[in-house]
Short mmCIF file of C-alpha atoms and ligand atoms in Angstrom, two decimals:
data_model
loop_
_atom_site.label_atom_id
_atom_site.label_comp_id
_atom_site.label_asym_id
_atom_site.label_seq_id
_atom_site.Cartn_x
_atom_site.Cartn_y
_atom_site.Cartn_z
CA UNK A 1228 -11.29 -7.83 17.75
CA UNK A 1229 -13.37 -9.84 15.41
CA UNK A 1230 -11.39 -11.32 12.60
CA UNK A 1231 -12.99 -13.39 9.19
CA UNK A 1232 -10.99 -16.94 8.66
CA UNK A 1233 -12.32 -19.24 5.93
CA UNK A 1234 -16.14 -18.69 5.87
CA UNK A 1235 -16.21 -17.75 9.92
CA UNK A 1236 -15.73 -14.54 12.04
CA UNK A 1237 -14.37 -14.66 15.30
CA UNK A 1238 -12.70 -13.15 18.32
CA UNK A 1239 -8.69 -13.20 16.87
CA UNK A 1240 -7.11 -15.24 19.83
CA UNK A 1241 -9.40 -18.58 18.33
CA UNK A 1242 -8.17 -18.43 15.03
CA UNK A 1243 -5.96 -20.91 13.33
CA UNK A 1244 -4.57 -22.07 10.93
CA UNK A 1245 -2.21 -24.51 9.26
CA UNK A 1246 1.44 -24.85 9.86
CA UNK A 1247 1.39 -26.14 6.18
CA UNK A 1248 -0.49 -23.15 5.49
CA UNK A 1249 1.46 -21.89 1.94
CA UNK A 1250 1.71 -18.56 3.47
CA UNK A 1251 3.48 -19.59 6.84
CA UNK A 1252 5.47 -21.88 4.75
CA UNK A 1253 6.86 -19.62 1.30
CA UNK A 1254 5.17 -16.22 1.70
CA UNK A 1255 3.03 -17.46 -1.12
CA UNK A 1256 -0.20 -15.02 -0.82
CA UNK A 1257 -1.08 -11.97 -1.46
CA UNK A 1258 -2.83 -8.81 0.40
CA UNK A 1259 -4.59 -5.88 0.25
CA UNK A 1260 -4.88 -3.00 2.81
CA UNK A 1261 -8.38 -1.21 2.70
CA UNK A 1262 -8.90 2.01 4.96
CA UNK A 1263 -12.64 2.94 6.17
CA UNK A 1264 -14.17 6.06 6.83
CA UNK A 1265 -17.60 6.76 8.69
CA UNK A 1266 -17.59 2.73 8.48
CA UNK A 1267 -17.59 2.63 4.65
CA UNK A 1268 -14.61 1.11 2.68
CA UNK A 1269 -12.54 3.87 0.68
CA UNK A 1270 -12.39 3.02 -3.25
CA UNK A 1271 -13.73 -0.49 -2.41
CA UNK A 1272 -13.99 -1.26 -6.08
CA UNK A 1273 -10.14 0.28 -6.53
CA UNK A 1274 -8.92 -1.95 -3.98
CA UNK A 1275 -10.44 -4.96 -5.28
CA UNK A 1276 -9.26 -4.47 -8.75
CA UNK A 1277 -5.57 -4.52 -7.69
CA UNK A 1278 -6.30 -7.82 -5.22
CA UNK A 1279 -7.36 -9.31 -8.44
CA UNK A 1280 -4.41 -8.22 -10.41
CA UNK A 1281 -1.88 -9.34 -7.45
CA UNK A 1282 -3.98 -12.81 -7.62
CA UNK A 1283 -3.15 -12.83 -11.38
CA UNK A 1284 0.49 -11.93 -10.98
CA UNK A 1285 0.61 -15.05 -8.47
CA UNK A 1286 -1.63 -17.53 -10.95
CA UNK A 1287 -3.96 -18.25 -7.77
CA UNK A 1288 -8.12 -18.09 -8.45
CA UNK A 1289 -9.82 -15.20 -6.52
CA UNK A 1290 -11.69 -17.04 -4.06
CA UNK A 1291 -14.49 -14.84 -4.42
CA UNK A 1292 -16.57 -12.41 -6.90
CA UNK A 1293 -16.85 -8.64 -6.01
CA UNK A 1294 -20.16 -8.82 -4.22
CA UNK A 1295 -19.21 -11.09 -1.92
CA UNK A 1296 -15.93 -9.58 -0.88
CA UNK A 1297 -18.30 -6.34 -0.43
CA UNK A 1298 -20.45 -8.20 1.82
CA UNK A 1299 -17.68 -10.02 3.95
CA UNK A 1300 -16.34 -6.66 4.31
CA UNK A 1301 -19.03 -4.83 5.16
CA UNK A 1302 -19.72 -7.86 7.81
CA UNK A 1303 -16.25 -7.22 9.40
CA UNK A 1304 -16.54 -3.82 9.34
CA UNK A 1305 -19.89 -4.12 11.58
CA UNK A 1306 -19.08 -6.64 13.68
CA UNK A 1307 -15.88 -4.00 14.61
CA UNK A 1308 -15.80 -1.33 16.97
CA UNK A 1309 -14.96 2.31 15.53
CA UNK A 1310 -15.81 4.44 12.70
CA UNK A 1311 -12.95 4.53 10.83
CA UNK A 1312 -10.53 1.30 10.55
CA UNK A 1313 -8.40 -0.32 8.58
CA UNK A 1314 -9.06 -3.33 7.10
CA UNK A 1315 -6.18 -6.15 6.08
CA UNK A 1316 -7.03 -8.74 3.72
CA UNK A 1317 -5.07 -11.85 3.07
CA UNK A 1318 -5.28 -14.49 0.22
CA UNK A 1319 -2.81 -17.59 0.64
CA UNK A 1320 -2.76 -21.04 -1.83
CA UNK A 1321 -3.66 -22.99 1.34
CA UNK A 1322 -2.29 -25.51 3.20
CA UNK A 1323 -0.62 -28.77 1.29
CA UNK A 1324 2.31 -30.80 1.73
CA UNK A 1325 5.42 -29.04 1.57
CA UNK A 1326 6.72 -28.68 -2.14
CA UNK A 1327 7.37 -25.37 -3.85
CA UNK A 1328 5.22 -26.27 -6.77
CA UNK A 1329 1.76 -26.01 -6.77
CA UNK A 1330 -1.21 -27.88 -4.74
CA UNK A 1331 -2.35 -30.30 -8.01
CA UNK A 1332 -5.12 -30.65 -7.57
CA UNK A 1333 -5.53 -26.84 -5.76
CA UNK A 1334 -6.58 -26.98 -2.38
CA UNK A 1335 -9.04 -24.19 -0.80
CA UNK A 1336 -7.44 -20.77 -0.59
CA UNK A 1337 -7.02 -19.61 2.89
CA UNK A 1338 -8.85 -16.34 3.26
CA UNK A 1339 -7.93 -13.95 6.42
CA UNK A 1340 -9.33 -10.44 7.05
CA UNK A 1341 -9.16 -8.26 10.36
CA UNK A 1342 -9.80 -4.65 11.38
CA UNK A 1343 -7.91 -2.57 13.19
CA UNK A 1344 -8.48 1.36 14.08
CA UNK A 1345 -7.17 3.69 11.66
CA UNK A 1346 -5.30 6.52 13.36
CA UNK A 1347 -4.41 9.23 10.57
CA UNK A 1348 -1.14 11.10 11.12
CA UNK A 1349 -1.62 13.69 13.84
CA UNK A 1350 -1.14 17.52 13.17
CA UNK A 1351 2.07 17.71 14.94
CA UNK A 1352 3.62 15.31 11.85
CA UNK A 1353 1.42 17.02 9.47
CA UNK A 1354 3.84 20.20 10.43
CA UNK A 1355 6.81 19.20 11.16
CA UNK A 1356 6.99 16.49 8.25
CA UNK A 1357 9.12 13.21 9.24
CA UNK A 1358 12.64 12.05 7.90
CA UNK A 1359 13.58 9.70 5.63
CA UNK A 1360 16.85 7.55 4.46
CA UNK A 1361 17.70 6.41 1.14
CA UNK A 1362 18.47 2.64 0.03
CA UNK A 1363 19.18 0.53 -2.74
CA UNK A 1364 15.73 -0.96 -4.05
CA UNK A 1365 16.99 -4.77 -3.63
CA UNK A 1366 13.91 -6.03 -3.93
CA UNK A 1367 12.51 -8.62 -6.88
CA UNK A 1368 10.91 -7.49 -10.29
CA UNK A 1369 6.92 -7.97 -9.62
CA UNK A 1370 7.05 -4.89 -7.16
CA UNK A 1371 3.39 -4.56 -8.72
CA UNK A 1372 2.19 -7.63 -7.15
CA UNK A 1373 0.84 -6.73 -2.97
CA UNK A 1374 2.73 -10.08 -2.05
CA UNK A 1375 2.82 -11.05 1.80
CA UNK A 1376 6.52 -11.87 1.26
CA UNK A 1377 7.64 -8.46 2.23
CA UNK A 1378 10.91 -9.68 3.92
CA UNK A 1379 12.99 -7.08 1.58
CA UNK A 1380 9.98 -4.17 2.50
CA UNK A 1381 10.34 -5.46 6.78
CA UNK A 1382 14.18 -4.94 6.37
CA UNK A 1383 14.42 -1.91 4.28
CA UNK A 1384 11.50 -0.05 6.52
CA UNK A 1385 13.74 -0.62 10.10
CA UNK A 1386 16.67 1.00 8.12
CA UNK A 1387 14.09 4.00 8.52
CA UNK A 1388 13.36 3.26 11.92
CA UNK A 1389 17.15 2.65 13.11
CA UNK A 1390 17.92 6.17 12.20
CA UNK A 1391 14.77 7.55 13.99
CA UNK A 1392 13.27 8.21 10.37
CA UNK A 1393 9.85 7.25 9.11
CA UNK A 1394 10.57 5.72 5.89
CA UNK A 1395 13.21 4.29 3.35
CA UNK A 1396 13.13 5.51 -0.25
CA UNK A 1397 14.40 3.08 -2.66
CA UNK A 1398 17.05 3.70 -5.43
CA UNK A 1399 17.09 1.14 -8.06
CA UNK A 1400 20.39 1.34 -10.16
CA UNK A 1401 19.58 1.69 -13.82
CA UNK A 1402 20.55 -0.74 -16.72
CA UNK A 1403 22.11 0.01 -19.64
CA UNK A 1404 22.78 3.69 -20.26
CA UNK A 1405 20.27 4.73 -17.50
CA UNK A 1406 21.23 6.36 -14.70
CA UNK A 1407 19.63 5.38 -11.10
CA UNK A 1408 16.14 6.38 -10.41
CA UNK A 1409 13.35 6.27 -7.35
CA UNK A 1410 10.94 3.57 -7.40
CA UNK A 1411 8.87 3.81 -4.00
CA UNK A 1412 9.40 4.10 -0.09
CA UNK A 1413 9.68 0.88 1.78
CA UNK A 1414 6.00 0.57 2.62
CA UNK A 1415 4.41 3.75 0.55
CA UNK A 1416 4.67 5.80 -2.86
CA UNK A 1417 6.60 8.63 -3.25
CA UNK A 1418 6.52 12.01 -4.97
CA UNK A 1419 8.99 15.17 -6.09
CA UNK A 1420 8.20 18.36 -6.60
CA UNK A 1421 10.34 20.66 -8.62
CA UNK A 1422 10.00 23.96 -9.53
CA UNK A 1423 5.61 24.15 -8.66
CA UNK A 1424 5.72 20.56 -10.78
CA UNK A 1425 4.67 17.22 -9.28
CA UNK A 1426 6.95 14.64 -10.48
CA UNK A 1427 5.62 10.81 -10.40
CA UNK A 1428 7.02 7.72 -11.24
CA UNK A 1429 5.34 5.15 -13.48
CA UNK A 1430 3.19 2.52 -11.96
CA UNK A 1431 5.16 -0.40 -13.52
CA UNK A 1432 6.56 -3.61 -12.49
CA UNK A 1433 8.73 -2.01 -10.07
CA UNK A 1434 6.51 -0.04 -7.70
CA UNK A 1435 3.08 -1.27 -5.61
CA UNK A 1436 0.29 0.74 -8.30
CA UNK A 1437 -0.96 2.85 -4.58
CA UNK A 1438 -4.55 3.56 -4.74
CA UNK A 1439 -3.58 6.45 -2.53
CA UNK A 1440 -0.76 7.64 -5.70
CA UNK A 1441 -3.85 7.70 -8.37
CA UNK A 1442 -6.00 9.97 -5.91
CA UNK A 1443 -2.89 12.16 -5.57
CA UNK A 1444 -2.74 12.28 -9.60
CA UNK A 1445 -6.75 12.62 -9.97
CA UNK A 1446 -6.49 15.54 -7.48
CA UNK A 1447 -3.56 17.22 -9.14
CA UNK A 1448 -5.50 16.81 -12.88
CA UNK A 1449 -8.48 17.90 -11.63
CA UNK A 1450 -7.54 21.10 -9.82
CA UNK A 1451 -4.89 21.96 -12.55
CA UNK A 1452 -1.65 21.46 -10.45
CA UNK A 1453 0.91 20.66 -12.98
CA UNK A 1454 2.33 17.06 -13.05
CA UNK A 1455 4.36 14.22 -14.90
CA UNK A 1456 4.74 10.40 -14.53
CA UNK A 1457 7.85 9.77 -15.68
CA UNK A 1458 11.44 8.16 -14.05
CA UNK A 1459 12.88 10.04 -11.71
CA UNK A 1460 16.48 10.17 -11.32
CA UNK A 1461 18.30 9.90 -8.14
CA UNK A 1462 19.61 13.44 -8.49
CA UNK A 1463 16.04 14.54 -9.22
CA UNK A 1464 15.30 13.25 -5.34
CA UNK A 1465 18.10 14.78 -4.03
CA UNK A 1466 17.34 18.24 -5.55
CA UNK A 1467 13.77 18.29 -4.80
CA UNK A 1468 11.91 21.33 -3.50
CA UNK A 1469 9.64 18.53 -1.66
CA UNK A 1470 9.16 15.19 -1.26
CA UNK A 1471 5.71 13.34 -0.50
CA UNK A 1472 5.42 10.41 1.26
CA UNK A 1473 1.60 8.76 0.37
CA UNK A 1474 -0.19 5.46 1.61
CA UNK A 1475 -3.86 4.72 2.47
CA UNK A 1476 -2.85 5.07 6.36
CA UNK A 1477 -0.47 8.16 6.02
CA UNK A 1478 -2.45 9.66 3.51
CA UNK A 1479 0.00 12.44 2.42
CA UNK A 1480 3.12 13.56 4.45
CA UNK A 1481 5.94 16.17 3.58
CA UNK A 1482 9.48 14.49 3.61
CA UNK A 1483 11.13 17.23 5.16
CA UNK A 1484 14.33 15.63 5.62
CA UNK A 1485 16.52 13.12 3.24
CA UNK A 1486 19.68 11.18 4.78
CA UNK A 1487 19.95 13.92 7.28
CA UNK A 1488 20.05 16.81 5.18
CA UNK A 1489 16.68 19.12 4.62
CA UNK A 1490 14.75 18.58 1.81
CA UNK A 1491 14.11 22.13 -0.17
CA UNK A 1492 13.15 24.29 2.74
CA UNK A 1493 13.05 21.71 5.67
CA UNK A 1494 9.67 22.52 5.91
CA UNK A 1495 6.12 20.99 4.51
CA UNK A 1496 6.01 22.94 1.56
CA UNK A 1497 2.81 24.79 -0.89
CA UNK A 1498 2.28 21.35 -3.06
CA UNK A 1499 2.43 19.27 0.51
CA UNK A 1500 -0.46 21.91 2.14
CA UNK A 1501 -2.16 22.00 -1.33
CA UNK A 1502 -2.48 18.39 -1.77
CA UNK A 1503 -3.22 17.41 1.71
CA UNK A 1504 -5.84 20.09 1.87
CA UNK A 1505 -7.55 18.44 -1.38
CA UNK A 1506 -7.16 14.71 -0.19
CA UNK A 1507 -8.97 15.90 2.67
CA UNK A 1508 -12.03 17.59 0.61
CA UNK A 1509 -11.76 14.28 -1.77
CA UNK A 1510 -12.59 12.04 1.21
CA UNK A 1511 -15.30 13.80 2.86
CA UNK A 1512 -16.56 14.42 -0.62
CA UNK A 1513 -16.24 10.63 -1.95
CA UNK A 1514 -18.03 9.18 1.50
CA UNK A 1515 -21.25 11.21 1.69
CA UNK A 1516 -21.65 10.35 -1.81
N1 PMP B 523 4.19 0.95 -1.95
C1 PMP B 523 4.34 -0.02 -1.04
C2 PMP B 523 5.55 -0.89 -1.11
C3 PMP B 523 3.35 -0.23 -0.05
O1 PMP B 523 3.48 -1.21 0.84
C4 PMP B 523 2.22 0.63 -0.01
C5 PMP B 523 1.10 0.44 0.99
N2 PMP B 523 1.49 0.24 2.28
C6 PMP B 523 2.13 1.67 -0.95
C7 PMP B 523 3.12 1.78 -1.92
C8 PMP B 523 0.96 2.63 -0.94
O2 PMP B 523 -0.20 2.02 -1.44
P1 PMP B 523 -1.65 2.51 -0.97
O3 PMP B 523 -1.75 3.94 -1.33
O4 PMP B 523 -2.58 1.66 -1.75
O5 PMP B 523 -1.73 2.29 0.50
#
Protein backbone atom coordinates (compact mmCIF):
# COMPACT_ATOMS: atom_id res chain seq x y z
CA UNK A 1 0.00 0.00 0.00
CA UNK A 2 1.30 3.31 -1.10
CA UNK A 3 0.33 6.10 1.21
CA UNK A 4 0.96 10.29 0.52
CA UNK A 5 2.68 11.99 3.84
CA UNK A 6 3.73 15.64 3.52
CA UNK A 7 4.81 16.11 -0.15
CA UNK A 8 6.02 12.15 -0.44
CA UNK A 9 4.33 8.77 -1.31
CA UNK A 10 5.43 5.73 0.11
CA UNK A 11 5.01 2.12 1.08
CA UNK A 12 2.73 2.71 4.64
CA UNK A 13 5.10 0.75 7.08
CA UNK A 14 7.92 3.95 6.42
CA UNK A 15 5.74 6.57 7.31
CA UNK A 16 5.98 8.79 10.30
CA UNK A 17 5.19 11.17 11.96
CA UNK A 18 5.35 13.32 15.06
CA UNK A 19 4.43 12.31 18.51
CA UNK A 20 3.71 16.13 18.87
CA UNK A 21 1.80 15.73 15.84
CA UNK A 22 -1.66 17.95 16.88
CA UNK A 23 -3.64 15.08 15.73
CA UNK A 24 -1.95 12.27 17.92
CA UNK A 25 -1.95 14.79 20.61
CA UNK A 26 -5.92 16.58 20.72
CA UNK A 27 -7.71 15.00 17.73
CA UNK A 28 -7.21 18.40 16.23
CA UNK A 29 -7.68 17.60 12.27
CA UNK A 30 -10.01 16.96 10.12
CA UNK A 31 -10.89 14.22 7.26
CA UNK A 32 -12.55 13.35 4.39
CA UNK A 33 -13.46 9.88 2.99
CA UNK A 34 -13.50 9.77 -0.95
CA UNK A 35 -14.73 6.44 -2.72
CA UNK A 36 -13.38 5.61 -6.43
CA UNK A 37 -14.89 3.91 -9.14
CA UNK A 38 -13.17 2.56 -12.44
CA UNK A 39 -10.11 4.53 -10.69
CA UNK A 40 -11.86 7.94 -10.81
CA UNK A 41 -12.81 9.84 -7.55
CA UNK A 42 -16.75 10.01 -6.99
CA UNK A 43 -18.01 13.81 -6.66
CA UNK A 44 -14.33 14.87 -6.30
CA UNK A 45 -15.37 18.48 -6.36
CA UNK A 46 -18.34 17.52 -3.59
CA UNK A 47 -15.88 16.07 -1.41
CA UNK A 48 -13.53 18.82 -1.52
CA UNK A 49 -16.04 21.44 -0.83
CA UNK A 50 -16.99 19.90 2.56
CA UNK A 51 -12.93 19.32 3.45
CA UNK A 52 -12.87 22.99 3.00
CA UNK A 53 -15.86 23.73 5.10
CA UNK A 54 -14.58 21.19 7.99
CA UNK A 55 -11.11 23.24 7.61
CA UNK A 56 -13.22 26.42 8.19
CA UNK A 57 -15.20 25.03 11.09
CA UNK A 58 -11.62 24.20 12.67
CA UNK A 59 -9.95 27.87 11.63
CA UNK A 60 -6.94 25.80 9.99
CA UNK A 61 -5.71 27.04 6.15
CA UNK A 62 -6.36 24.35 3.45
CA UNK A 63 -3.00 23.33 2.69
CA UNK A 64 -3.76 23.15 -0.80
CA UNK A 65 -6.00 24.61 -3.84
CA UNK A 66 -8.42 22.20 -5.70
CA UNK A 67 -6.08 21.28 -8.52
CA UNK A 68 -3.60 20.10 -6.58
CA UNK A 69 -5.61 17.95 -4.24
CA UNK A 70 -6.97 16.52 -7.76
CA UNK A 71 -3.58 15.74 -8.78
CA UNK A 72 -2.27 14.20 -5.40
CA UNK A 73 -5.26 12.16 -5.65
CA UNK A 74 -5.20 11.06 -8.82
CA UNK A 75 -1.30 10.21 -8.00
CA UNK A 76 -2.44 7.92 -5.09
CA UNK A 77 -5.01 6.51 -6.84
CA UNK A 78 -2.36 5.25 -9.62
CA UNK A 79 0.28 4.39 -7.70
CA UNK A 80 -2.63 1.84 -5.93
CA UNK A 81 -3.63 -1.44 -6.92
CA UNK A 82 -7.50 -1.93 -7.82
CA UNK A 83 -10.16 -0.24 -9.64
CA UNK A 84 -12.28 0.87 -7.19
CA UNK A 85 -10.86 2.14 -3.62
CA UNK A 86 -11.39 4.22 -1.09
CA UNK A 87 -9.48 6.97 -0.44
CA UNK A 88 -8.92 8.63 3.34
CA UNK A 89 -7.67 12.00 3.60
CA UNK A 90 -6.34 13.62 6.69
CA UNK A 91 -5.55 17.33 7.53
CA UNK A 92 -3.92 17.92 11.12
CA UNK A 93 -2.42 21.62 12.56
CA UNK A 94 0.98 19.85 12.74
CA UNK A 95 3.28 19.10 15.16
CA UNK A 96 4.25 21.94 17.99
CA UNK A 97 4.86 21.96 21.53
CA UNK A 98 2.15 20.78 23.55
CA UNK A 99 -0.41 23.66 24.40
CA UNK A 100 -4.08 23.57 23.46
CA UNK A 101 -3.89 26.91 21.78
CA UNK A 102 -2.70 27.38 18.56
CA UNK A 103 0.92 26.95 16.80
CA UNK A 104 1.72 31.10 16.68
CA UNK A 105 3.32 31.35 14.37
CA UNK A 106 1.37 28.13 12.43
CA UNK A 107 3.51 25.40 11.69
CA UNK A 108 3.07 23.19 8.34
CA UNK A 109 -0.15 21.21 8.29
CA UNK A 110 0.43 17.57 8.32
CA UNK A 111 -1.21 16.10 5.26
CA UNK A 112 -1.95 12.10 5.19
CA UNK A 113 -3.83 10.23 2.42
CA UNK A 114 -4.03 6.32 1.77
CA UNK A 115 -6.11 3.93 -0.33
CA UNK A 116 -7.64 1.08 0.54
CA UNK A 117 -10.06 -1.35 -1.65
CA UNK A 118 -13.56 -0.49 -1.60
CA UNK A 119 -15.72 -3.57 -1.08
CA UNK A 120 -19.53 -2.47 -1.58
CA UNK A 121 -22.05 -4.35 0.56
CA UNK A 122 -22.58 -7.81 -0.87
CA UNK A 123 -26.09 -9.02 -2.15
CA UNK A 124 -26.69 -11.20 0.74
CA UNK A 125 -26.91 -7.68 3.04
CA UNK A 126 -28.49 -5.98 0.20
CA UNK A 127 -31.49 -8.66 1.03
CA UNK A 128 -31.56 -9.36 4.17
CA UNK A 129 -30.90 -5.63 5.39
CA UNK A 130 -28.73 -5.41 8.78
CA UNK A 131 -29.87 -4.32 12.39
CA UNK A 132 -29.49 -1.45 14.16
CA UNK A 133 -29.69 -0.02 17.98
CA UNK A 134 -30.72 3.26 19.10
CA UNK A 135 -28.61 5.78 21.38
CA UNK A 136 -28.57 9.03 22.81
CA UNK A 137 -26.63 11.44 20.31
CA UNK A 138 -23.96 12.55 23.12
CA UNK A 139 -21.88 13.90 20.89
CA UNK A 140 -20.69 17.89 20.63
CA UNK A 141 -22.55 20.66 18.54
CA UNK A 142 -20.24 20.97 15.21
CA UNK A 143 -21.54 17.42 14.09
CA UNK A 144 -21.06 19.27 10.58
CA UNK A 145 -17.43 19.47 10.91
CA UNK A 146 -15.60 15.62 9.49
CA UNK A 147 -13.30 15.99 12.69
CA UNK A 148 -10.75 13.01 13.38
CA UNK A 149 -11.86 13.22 17.03
CA UNK A 150 -14.51 10.65 16.59
CA UNK A 151 -14.08 9.14 20.14
CA UNK A 152 -18.06 9.69 20.76
CA UNK A 153 -18.69 8.11 16.83
CA UNK A 154 -15.79 4.85 17.91
CA UNK A 155 -17.94 4.32 21.11
CA UNK A 156 -21.40 4.77 19.92
CA UNK A 157 -20.61 2.47 16.58
CA UNK A 158 -19.37 -0.80 19.01
CA UNK A 159 -22.76 -0.29 20.84
CA UNK A 160 -23.87 -1.54 17.23
CA UNK A 161 -21.39 -4.06 17.05
CA UNK A 162 -21.87 -5.50 20.78
CA UNK A 163 -25.36 -6.39 19.89
CA UNK A 164 -24.32 -8.03 16.53
CA UNK A 165 -25.96 -4.89 14.74
CA UNK A 166 -24.42 -2.76 12.03
CA UNK A 167 -25.04 0.62 13.20
CA UNK A 168 -26.20 3.03 16.09
CA UNK A 169 -28.84 5.66 15.32
CA UNK A 170 -28.59 8.65 17.41
CA UNK A 171 -31.46 10.35 19.39
CA UNK A 172 -30.73 13.80 20.43
CA UNK A 173 -33.21 14.97 23.22
CA UNK A 174 -34.89 18.18 22.17
CA UNK A 175 -34.77 21.64 23.98
CA UNK A 176 -37.37 23.61 24.92
CA UNK A 177 -40.82 22.40 23.89
CA UNK A 178 -39.30 19.94 21.30
CA UNK A 179 -39.64 16.59 21.58
CA UNK A 180 -36.51 14.14 20.73
CA UNK A 181 -35.56 13.69 17.19
CA UNK A 182 -32.89 11.53 14.87
CA UNK A 183 -29.83 13.19 13.88
CA UNK A 184 -27.57 10.46 12.06
CA UNK A 185 -26.15 6.80 12.59
CA UNK A 186 -22.86 6.54 14.33
CA UNK A 187 -20.73 6.57 11.20
CA UNK A 188 -23.56 7.25 8.28
CA UNK A 189 -26.89 9.29 7.47
CA UNK A 190 -30.07 8.05 7.96
CA UNK A 191 -33.49 8.06 6.33
CA UNK A 192 -37.50 7.21 7.12
CA UNK A 193 -39.91 6.38 5.00
CA UNK A 194 -43.54 6.75 5.82
CA UNK A 195 -46.41 6.15 4.03
CA UNK A 196 -44.37 6.05 0.04
CA UNK A 197 -42.62 9.49 1.62
CA UNK A 198 -38.87 9.84 2.20
CA UNK A 199 -38.34 11.66 5.33
CA UNK A 200 -34.77 13.52 5.80
CA UNK A 201 -33.33 15.39 8.37
CA UNK A 202 -31.70 18.79 7.88
CA UNK A 203 -28.05 19.00 7.17
CA UNK A 204 -27.30 21.33 10.14
CA UNK A 205 -24.87 21.61 12.84
CA UNK A 206 -25.85 18.40 14.20
CA UNK A 207 -25.36 15.83 11.46
CA UNK A 208 -22.03 15.13 9.01
CA UNK A 209 -23.75 17.07 5.51
CA UNK A 210 -23.12 13.08 3.62
CA UNK A 211 -22.31 13.53 0.08
CA UNK A 212 -23.90 10.13 -0.21
CA UNK A 213 -27.48 11.91 1.66
CA UNK A 214 -27.55 14.76 -1.26
CA UNK A 215 -27.30 11.96 -4.07
CA UNK A 216 -30.09 10.14 -2.21
CA UNK A 217 -32.17 13.61 -2.32
CA UNK A 218 -30.99 14.47 -6.08
CA UNK A 219 -32.19 10.94 -7.01
CA UNK A 220 -35.48 11.14 -5.19
CA UNK A 221 -36.16 14.95 -6.92
CA UNK A 222 -35.22 13.88 -10.02
CA UNK A 223 -37.24 10.70 -10.50
CA UNK A 224 -40.27 12.26 -8.61
CA UNK A 225 -40.19 10.08 -5.38
CA UNK A 226 -41.80 12.22 -2.85
CA UNK A 227 -39.59 13.63 0.00
CA UNK A 228 -39.07 16.18 2.97
CA UNK A 229 -36.06 17.48 5.01
CA UNK A 230 -37.37 18.24 8.03
CA UNK A 231 -36.79 16.91 12.02
CA UNK A 232 -37.73 13.76 12.60
CA UNK A 233 -39.09 12.74 15.80
CA UNK A 234 -38.11 9.76 17.69
CA UNK A 235 -41.56 8.26 17.31
CA UNK A 236 -41.33 9.02 13.59
CA UNK A 237 -38.18 6.33 13.66
CA UNK A 238 -39.89 4.00 15.57
CA UNK A 239 -43.01 3.93 13.31
CA UNK A 240 -41.25 3.87 10.11
CA UNK A 241 -42.26 1.69 7.17
CA UNK A 242 -38.28 1.71 6.43
CA UNK A 243 -35.28 2.93 7.48
CA UNK A 244 -32.08 3.68 5.23
CA UNK A 245 -28.84 3.49 6.31
CA UNK A 246 -26.43 5.66 3.56
CA UNK A 247 -22.54 6.35 3.45
CA UNK A 248 -20.07 6.55 0.51
CA UNK A 249 -18.90 2.81 1.45
CA UNK A 250 -22.44 1.32 2.22
CA UNK A 251 -24.00 3.21 -0.33
CA UNK A 252 -27.68 2.50 0.61
CA UNK A 253 -28.86 -0.32 3.02
CA UNK A 254 -32.45 -1.21 4.38
CA UNK A 255 -32.54 -1.09 8.29
CA UNK A 256 -34.62 -3.96 8.64
CA UNK A 257 -34.44 -4.21 12.24
CA UNK A 258 -34.50 -1.38 15.20
CA UNK A 259 -33.52 -2.41 18.95
CA UNK A 260 -34.58 -5.87 18.11
CA UNK A 261 -37.89 -5.33 16.84
CA UNK A 262 -38.59 -5.29 12.78
CA UNK A 263 -38.73 -2.24 11.16
CA UNK A 264 -42.18 -1.97 8.95
CA UNK A 265 -42.11 -5.33 7.27
CA UNK A 266 -38.66 -6.74 8.44
CA UNK A 267 -37.81 -6.72 5.06
CA UNK A 268 -35.85 -4.20 2.48
CA UNK A 269 -38.73 -2.45 1.39
CA UNK A 270 -40.05 -0.58 -2.40
CA UNK A 271 -38.17 2.96 -1.47
CA UNK A 272 -34.92 0.72 -0.27
CA UNK A 273 -35.04 -1.39 -3.95
CA UNK A 274 -36.07 1.91 -5.67
CA UNK A 275 -33.33 3.96 -4.40
CA UNK A 276 -30.61 1.47 -4.48
CA UNK A 277 -31.57 0.59 -8.00
CA UNK A 278 -31.14 4.48 -8.96
CA UNK A 279 -27.81 5.02 -6.93
CA UNK A 280 -26.65 2.29 -8.95
CA UNK A 281 -27.72 3.87 -12.53
CA UNK A 282 -26.37 7.39 -10.94
CA UNK A 283 -22.87 5.91 -10.58
CA UNK A 284 -22.37 4.15 -13.71
CA UNK A 285 -24.00 7.14 -15.27
CA UNK A 286 -21.79 9.95 -13.38
CA UNK A 287 -18.30 7.87 -14.21
CA UNK A 288 -18.50 7.36 -17.97
CA UNK A 289 -19.33 10.88 -18.12
N1 LIG B 1 -22.47 10.73 9.20
C1 LIG B 1 -21.34 10.34 9.80
C2 LIG B 1 -21.18 10.58 11.26
C3 LIG B 1 -20.30 9.73 9.04
O1 LIG B 1 -19.17 9.36 9.63
C4 LIG B 1 -20.51 9.51 7.66
C5 LIG B 1 -19.43 8.91 6.78
N2 LIG B 1 -18.81 7.79 7.27
C6 LIG B 1 -21.73 9.89 7.08
C7 LIG B 1 -22.68 10.52 7.88
C8 LIG B 1 -22.00 9.66 5.61
O2 LIG B 1 -21.29 10.56 4.81
P1 LIG B 1 -20.87 10.19 3.31
O3 LIG B 1 -22.12 9.88 2.58
O4 LIG B 1 -20.20 11.41 2.81
O5 LIG B 1 -19.96 9.00 3.40
Amino acid sequence: MTIYLNGQYMPVEEAKISVLDRGFIFGDGVYEVIPVYTRRAFRLAEHLRRLQHSLDGIRLQNPHSDDAWTNLISELIARNAGEDQYLYLHITRGAAKRDHAFPNPPVRATVFMMSSPLTVPPAALLQSGVCAVTAPDNRWLRCDIKAIALLPNVLLRQMAVDAGCAETILIRSGSNNEGAFMTEGAASNIFVVKNGKLLAPPKDNLMLPGITYDVILEIAAANGIPHEVRRIAVAEVFAADELLLTSSTKEVLAITQLDGKPVGSGKPGAMFARLHGLYQDFKRDVMRA
